[in-house]
Coordinates of C-alpha atoms in Angstrom, one line a residue:
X565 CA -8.3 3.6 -10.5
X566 CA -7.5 6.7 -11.5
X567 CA -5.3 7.7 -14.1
X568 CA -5.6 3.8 -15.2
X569 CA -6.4 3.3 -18.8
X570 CA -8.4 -0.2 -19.4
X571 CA -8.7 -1.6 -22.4
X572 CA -12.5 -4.0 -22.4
X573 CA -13.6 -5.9 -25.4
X574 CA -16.8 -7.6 -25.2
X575 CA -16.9 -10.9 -26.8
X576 CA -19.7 -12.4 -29.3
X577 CA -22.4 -15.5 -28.4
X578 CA -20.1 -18.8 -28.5
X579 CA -16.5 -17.4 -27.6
X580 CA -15.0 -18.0 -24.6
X581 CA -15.3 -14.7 -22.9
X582 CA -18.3 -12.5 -22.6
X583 CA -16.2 -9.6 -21.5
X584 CA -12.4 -9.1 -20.9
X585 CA -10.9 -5.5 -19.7
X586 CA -7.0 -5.4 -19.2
X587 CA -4.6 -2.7 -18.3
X588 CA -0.5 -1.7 -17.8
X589 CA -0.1 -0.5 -14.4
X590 CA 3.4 1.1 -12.7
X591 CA 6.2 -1.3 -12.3
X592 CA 5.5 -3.6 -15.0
X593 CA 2.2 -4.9 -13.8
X594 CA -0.1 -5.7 -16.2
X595 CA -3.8 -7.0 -14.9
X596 CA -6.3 -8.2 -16.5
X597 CA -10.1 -9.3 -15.6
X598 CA -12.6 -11.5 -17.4
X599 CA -15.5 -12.8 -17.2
X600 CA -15.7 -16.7 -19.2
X601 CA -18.8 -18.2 -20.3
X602 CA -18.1 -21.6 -20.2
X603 CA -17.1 -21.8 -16.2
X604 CA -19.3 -18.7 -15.1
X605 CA -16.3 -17.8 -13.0
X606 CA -14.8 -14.0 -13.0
X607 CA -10.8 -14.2 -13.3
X608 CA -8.7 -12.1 -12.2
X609 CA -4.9 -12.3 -13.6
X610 CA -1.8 -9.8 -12.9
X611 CA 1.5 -10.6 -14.0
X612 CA 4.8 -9.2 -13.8
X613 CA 7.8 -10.1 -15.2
X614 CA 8.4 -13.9 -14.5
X615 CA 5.4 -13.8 -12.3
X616 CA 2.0 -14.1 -12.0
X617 CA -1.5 -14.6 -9.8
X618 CA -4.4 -16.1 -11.4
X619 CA -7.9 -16.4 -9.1
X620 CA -11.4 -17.5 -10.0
X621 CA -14.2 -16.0 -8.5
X622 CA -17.5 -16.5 -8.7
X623 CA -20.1 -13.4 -9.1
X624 CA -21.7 -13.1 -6.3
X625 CA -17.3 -13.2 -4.4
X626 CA -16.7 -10.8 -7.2
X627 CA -18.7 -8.8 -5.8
X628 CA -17.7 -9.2 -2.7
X629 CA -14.2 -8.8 -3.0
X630 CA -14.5 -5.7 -5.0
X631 CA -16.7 -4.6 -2.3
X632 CA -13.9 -5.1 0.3
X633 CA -11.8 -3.2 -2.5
X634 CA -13.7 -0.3 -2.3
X635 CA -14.1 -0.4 1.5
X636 CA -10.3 -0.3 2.2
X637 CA -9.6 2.2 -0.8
X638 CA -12.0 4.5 1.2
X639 CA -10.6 4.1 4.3
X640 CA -7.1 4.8 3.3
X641 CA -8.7 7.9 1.7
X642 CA -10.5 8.8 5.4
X643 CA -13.7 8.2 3.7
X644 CA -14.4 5.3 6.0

């Protein structure tokens, strides 16, 4: 994402969250991604203004979502 500062922190043994990156993008959107210890889930949160999405994923549909990401970003780029 360019142009897209993220913020990460990575968390100590017995928090939550072993990593957590978040970042302000146009229009008010602010995103964030973590990944929590306790559930072994990836979230993915974006919120703006009275609304928000929160998914789980799991690593392996991490993957294969940011895969997919990837994939159509190319294509709109004519990198396909």
């Amino acid at each position: 994402m360019s142009g897209i500062a993220f913020i990460t922190r990575q968390h100590e043994a017995g928090s939550l969250r072993v990593r957590e990156s978040s970042a302000n993008l146009p229009g008010g959107v602010h995103l964030s991604i973590a990944a929590t210890r306790s559930t072994r889930l990836v979230d993915l949160c974006m919120s703006r203004d009275f609304m928000s999405v929160h998914l789980e994923f799991s690593p392996e549909q991490a993957r294969a979502v940011a895969a997919e990401l990837l994939a159509g970003a190319d294509a709109l780029q004519g990198r396909a």
